[in-house]
CSV table of C-alpha atoms and ligand atoms in Angstrom, one decimal:
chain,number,residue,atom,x,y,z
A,1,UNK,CA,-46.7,75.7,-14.0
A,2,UNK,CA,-48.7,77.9,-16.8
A,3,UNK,CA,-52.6,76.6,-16.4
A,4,UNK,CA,-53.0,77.7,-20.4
A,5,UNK,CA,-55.8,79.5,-19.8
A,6,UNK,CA,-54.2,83.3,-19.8
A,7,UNK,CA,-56.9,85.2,-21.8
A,8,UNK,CA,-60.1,83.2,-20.8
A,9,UNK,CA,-62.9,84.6,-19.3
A,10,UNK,CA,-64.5,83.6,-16.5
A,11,UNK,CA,-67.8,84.1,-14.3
A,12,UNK,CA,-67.1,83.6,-11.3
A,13,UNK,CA,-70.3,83.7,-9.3
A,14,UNK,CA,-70.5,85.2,-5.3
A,15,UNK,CA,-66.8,86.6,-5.4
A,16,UNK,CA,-66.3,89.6,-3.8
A,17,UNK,CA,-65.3,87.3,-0.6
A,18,UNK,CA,-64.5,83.9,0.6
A,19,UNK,CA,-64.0,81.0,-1.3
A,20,UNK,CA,-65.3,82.9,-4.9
A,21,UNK,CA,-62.8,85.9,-4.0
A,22,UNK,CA,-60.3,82.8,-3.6
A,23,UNK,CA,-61.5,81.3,-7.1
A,24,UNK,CA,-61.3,85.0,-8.9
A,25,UNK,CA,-57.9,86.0,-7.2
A,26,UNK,CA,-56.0,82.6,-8.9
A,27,UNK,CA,-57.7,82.7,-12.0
A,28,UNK,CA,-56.9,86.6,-12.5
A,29,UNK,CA,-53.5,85.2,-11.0
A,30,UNK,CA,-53.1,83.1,-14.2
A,31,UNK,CA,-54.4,85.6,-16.5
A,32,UNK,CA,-58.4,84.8,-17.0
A,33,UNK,CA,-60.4,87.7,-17.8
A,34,UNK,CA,-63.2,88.0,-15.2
A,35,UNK,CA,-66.7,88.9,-14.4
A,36,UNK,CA,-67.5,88.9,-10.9
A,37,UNK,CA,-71.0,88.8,-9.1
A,38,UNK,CA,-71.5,89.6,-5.5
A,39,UNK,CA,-75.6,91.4,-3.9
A,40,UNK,CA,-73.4,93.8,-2.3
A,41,UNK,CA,-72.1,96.2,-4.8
A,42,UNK,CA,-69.5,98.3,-2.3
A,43,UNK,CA,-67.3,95.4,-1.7
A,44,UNK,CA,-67.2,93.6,-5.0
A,45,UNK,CA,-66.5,97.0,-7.0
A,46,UNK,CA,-63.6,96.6,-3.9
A,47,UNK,CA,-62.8,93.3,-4.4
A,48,UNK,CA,-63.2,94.0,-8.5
A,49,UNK,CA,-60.9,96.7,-8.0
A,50,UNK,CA,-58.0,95.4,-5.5
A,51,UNK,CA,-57.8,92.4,-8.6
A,52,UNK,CA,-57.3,94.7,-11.4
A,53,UNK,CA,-54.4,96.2,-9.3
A,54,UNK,CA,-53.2,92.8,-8.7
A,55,UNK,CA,-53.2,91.5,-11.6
A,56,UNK,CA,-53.6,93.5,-14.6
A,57,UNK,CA,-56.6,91.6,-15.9
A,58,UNK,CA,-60.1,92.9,-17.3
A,59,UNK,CA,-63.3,92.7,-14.6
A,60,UNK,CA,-66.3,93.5,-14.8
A,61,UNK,CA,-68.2,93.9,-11.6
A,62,UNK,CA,-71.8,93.0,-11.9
A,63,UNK,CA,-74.3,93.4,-8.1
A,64,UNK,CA,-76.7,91.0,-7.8
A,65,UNK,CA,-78.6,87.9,-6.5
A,66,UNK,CA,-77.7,85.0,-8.3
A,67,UNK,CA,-80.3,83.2,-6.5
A,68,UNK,CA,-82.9,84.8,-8.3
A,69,UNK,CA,-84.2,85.0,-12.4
A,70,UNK,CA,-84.0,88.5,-12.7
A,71,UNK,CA,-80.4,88.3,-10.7
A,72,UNK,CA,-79.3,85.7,-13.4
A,73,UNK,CA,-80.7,87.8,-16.2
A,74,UNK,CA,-78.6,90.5,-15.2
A,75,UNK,CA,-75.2,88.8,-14.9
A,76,UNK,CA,-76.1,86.7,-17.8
A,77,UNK,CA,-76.7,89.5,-20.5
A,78,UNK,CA,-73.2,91.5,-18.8
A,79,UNK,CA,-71.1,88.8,-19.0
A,80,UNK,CA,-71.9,87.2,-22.4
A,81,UNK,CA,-70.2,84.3,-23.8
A,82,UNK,CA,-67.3,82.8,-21.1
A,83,UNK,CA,-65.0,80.0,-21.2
A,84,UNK,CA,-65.1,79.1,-17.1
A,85,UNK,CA,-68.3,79.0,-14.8
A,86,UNK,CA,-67.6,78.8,-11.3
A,87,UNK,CA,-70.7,78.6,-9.7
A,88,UNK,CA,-71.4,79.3,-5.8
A,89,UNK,CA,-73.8,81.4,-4.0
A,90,UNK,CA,-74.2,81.7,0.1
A,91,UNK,CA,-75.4,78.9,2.0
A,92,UNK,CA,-78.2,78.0,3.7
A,93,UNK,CA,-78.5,78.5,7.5
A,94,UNK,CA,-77.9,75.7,10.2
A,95,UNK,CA,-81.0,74.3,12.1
A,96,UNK,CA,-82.8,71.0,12.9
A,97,UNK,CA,-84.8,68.5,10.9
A,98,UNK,CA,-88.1,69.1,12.5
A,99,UNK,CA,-88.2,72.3,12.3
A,100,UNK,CA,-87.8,72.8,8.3
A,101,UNK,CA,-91.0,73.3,6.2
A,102,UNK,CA,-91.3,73.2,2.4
A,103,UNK,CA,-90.3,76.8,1.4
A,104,UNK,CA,-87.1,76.4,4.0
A,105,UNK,CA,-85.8,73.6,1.2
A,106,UNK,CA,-87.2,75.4,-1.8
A,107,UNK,CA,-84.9,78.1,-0.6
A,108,UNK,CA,-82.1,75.9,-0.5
A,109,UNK,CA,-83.0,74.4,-3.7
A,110,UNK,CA,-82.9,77.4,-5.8
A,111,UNK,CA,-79.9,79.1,-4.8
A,112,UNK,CA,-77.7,75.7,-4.2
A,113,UNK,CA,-79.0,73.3,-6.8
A,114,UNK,CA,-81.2,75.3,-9.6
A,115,UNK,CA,-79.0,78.0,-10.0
A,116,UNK,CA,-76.2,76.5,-10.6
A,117,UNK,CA,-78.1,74.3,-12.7
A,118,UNK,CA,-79.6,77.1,-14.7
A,119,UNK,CA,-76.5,79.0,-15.1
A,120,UNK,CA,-74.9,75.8,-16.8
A,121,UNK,CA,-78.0,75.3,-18.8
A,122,UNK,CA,-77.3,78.5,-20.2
A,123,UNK,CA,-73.4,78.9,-21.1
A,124,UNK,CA,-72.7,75.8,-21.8
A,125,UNK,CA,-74.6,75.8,-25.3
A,126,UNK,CA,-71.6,78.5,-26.0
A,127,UNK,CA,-68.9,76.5,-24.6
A,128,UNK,CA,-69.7,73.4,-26.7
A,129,UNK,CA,-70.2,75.2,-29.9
A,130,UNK,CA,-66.5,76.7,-29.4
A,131,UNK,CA,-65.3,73.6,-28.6
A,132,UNK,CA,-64.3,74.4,-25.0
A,133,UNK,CA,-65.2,74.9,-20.9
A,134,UNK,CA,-64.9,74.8,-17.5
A,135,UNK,CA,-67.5,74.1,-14.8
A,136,UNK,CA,-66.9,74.1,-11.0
A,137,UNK,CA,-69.5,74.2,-8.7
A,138,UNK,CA,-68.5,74.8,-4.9
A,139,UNK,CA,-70.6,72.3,-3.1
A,140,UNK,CA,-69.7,71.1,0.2
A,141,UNK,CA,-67.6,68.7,2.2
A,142,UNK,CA,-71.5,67.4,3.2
A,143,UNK,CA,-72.1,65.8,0.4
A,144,UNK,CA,-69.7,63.0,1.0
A,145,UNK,CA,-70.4,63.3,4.8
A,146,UNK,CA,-73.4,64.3,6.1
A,147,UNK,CA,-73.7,67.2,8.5
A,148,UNK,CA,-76.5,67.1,10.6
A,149,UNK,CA,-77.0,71.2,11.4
A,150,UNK,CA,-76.9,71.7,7.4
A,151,UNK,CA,-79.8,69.1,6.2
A,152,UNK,CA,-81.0,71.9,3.7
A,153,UNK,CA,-77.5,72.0,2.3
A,154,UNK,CA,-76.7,68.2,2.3
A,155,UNK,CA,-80.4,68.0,0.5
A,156,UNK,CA,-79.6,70.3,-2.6
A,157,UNK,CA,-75.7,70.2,-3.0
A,158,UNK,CA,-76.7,65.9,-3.4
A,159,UNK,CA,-78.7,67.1,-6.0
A,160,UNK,CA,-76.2,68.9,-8.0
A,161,UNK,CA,-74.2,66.2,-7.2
A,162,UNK,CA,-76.6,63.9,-8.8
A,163,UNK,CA,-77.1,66.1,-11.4
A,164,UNK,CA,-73.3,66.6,-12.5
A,165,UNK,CA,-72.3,63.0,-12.7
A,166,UNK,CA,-75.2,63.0,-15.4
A,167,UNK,CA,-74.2,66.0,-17.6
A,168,UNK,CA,-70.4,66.0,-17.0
A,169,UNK,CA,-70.7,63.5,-19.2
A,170,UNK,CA,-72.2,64.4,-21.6
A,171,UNK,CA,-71.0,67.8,-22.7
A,172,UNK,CA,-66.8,65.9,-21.8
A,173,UNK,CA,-66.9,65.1,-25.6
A,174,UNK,CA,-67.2,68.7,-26.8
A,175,UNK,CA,-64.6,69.8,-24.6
A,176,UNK,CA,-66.9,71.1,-21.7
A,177,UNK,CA,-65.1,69.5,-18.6
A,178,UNK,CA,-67.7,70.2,-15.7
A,179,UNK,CA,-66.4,69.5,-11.6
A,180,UNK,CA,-67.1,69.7,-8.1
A,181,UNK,CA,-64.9,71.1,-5.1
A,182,UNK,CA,-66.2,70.0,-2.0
A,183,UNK,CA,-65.3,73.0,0.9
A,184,UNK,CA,-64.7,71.6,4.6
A,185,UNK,CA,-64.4,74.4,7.1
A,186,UNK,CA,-62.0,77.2,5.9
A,187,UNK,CA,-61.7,80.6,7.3
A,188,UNK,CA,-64.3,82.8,5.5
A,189,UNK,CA,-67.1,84.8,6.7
A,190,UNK,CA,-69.4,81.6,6.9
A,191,UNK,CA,-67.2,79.8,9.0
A,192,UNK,CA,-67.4,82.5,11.2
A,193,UNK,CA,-71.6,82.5,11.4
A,194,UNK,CA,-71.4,79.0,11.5
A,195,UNK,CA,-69.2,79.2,14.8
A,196,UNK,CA,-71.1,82.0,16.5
A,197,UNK,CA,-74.1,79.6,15.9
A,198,UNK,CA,-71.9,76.7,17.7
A,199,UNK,CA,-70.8,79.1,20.7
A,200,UNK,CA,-74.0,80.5,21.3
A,201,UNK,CA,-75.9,77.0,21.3
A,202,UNK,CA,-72.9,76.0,24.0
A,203,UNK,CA,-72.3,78.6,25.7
A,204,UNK,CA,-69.1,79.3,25.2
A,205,UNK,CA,-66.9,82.4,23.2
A,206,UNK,CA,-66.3,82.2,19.5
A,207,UNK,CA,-62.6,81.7,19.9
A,208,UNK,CA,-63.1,78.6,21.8
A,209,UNK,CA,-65.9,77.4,19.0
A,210,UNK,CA,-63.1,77.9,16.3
A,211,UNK,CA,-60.4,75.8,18.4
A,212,UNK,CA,-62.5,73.3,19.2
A,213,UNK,CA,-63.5,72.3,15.6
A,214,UNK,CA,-60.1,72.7,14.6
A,215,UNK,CA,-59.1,70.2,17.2
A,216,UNK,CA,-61.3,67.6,14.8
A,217,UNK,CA,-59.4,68.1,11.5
A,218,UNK,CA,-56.3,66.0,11.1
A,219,UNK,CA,-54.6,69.2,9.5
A,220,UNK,CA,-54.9,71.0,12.7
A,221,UNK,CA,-56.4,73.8,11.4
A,222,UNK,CA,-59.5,75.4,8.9
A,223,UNK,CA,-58.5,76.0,5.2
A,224,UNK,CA,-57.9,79.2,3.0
A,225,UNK,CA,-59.2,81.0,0.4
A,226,UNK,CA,-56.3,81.1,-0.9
A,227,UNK,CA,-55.6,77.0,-1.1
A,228,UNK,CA,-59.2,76.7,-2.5
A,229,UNK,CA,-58.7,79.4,-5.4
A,230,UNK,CA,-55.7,78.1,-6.3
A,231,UNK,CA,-57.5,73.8,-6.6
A,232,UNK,CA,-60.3,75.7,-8.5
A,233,UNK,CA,-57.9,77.6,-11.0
A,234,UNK,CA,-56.3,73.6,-11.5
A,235,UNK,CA,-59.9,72.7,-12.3
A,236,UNK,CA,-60.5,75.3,-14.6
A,237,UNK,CA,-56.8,74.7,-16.5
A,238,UNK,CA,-56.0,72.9,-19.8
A,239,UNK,CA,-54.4,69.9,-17.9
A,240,UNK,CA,-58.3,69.1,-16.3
A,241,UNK,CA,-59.3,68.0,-20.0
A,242,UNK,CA,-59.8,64.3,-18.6
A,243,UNK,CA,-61.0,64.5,-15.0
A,244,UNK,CA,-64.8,64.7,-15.5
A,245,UNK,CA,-67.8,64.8,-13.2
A,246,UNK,CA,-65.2,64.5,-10.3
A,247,UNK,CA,-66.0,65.6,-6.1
A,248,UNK,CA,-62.9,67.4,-5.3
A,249,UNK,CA,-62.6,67.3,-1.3
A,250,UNK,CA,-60.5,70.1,0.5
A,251,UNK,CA,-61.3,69.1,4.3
A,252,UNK,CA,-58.1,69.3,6.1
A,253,UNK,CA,-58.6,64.7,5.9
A,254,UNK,CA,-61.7,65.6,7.6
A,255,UNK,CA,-63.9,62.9,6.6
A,256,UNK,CA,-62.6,59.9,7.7
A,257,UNK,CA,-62.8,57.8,4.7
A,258,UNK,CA,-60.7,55.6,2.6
A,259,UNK,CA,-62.3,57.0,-1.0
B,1,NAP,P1,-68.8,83.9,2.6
B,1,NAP,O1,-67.4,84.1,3.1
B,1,NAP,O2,-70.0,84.2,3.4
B,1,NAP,O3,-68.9,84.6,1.1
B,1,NAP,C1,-70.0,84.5,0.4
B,1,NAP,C2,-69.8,85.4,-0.9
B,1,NAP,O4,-70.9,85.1,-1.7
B,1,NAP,C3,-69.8,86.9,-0.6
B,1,NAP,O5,-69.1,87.5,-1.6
B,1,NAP,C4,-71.3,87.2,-0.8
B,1,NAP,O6,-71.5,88.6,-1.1
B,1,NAP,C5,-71.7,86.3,-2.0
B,1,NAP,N1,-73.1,85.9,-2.0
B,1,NAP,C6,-73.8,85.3,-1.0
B,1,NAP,N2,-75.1,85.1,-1.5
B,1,NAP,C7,-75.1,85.5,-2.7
B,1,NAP,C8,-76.2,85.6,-3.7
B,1,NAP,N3,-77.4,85.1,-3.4
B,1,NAP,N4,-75.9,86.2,-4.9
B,1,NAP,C9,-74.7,86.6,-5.2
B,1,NAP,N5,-73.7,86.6,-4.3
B,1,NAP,C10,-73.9,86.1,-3.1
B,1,NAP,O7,-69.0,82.3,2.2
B,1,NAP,P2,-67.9,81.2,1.8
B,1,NAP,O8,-67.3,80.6,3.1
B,1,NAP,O9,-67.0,81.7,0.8
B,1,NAP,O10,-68.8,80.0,1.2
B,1,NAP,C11,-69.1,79.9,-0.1
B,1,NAP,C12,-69.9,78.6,-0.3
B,1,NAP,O11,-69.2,77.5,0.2
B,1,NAP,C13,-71.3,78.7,0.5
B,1,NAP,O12,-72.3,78.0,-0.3
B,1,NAP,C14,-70.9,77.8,1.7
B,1,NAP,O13,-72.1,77.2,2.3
B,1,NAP,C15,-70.0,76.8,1.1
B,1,NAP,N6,-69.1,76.2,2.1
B,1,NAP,C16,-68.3,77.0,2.9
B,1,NAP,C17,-67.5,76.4,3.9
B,1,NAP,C18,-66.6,77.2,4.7
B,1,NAP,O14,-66.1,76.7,5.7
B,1,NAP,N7,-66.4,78.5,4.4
B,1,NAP,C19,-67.6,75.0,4.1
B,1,NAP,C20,-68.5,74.2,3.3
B,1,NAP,C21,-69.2,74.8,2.3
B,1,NAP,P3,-72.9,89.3,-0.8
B,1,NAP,O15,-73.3,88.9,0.6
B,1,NAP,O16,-72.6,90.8,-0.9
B,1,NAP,O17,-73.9,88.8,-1.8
């Protein structure tokens, strides 16, 4: 199936591994133009590289913290106008409800609700005015289910949440079509800090962590980058024109729920 979208551009935000290397690979995959953000600059110029090879598109490799103003000055003036905006950024670290003070959430604020916020705030202006755009923020699977070691992350991704059902529809009618994909556990980087945390708290290794949470998904198993890219490249397509403001669930039928 073509997507329509060969010749686009996109930014596709905290890319050079996981689920935003996913998002990149499929876009590049289908023929978007890309500008990729990562802090570390050896493995995006890597991951920047290995996609070029791939797939014969233009990228532009820009190092830096997308958490922070000057971070987003920095990608923002390299990258210019873009058609897609696939926000994401790492999250915040497990831990209890008593312990977390104000600057713990502030944290998570900025770099899971206010930057994603202020990276739509400022290239969607662009996308309106030519008529056309793509939003998808990678939230998390907590947002429709709380998790109760991630309280800083089910705090600000329901605030984008919030925040998207608002906007999405406003901006639909110029052609700006703005969604959510909602991770559950898939085999990245994070998933693996997330189970070390597990196996330490219970004493046991990080292989039995990993087949012990993948005991509790319905598919047997934790997700790929590769199944993620490929929902978010849907997202991003000409055929997403009329889904809008949407919480896109890839959990393995994780959350036990009938909507
Ligand atoms: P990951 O494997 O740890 O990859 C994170 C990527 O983001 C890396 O490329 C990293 O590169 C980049 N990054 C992190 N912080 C950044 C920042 N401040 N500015 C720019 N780039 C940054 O993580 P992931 O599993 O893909 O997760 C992506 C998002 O989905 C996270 O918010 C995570 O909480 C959420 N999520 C993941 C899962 C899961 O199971 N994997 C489940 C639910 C939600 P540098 O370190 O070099 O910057």
């Amino acid at each position: 199936m073509d997507l329509g979208i060969s010749g686009k551009r996109a930014l596709v935000c905290a890319s050079s591994k996981g689920l935003g290397r996913g998002c990149a690979e499929m876009l590049a995959a289908n023929g978007v133009n890309l500008v990729m953000n990562a802090r570390g600059a050896e493995a995006l110029e890597k991951a920047a590289e290995d996609i070029r090879a791939a797939h014969g598109v233009e990228v532009m490799a820009i190092a830096a913290d997308i958490t922070t103003e000057e971070g987003r000055a920095k990608v923002l003036a390299a990258a210019g106008d873009v058609d897609i905006l696939v926000n994401n950024a790492g999250g915040p670290p497990p831990g209890s409800w008593q312990d977390w003070e104000r600057e713990d959430f502030i944290r998570a604020l900025d770099a899971n609700m206010l930057t994603p916020i202020a990276l739509m705030k400022a290239l969607m202006p662009g996308m309106m005015a030519r008529g056309w755009g793509r939003v998808v923020n990678i939230t998390s699977q907590s947002v429709k289910a709380p998790i109760a070691v991630l309280g800083l992350s089910n705090s600000a991704r329901a605030g984008l949440t919030g925040y998207v059902a608002g906007t999405s529809r406003q901006v639909a009618g110029k052609g700006v079509i703005i969604n959510n994909l909602l991770p559950g556990i898939h085999a990245t980087d994070r998933a693996v800090s997330l189970d070390t945390a597990v196996a330490a708290q219970d004493g046991i290794t990080l292989e039995e962590a990993m087949d012990r949470r993948a005991a509790t998904i319905p598919a047997g198993r934790y997700g790929t980058a590769e199944e993620f890219g490929a929902t978010c490249a849907f997202l991003c397509s000409q055929y997403a024109g009329y889904m809008v403001g949407q919480n896109i669930l890839l959990d393995g039928g994780s959350t036990n729920a009938t909507l």
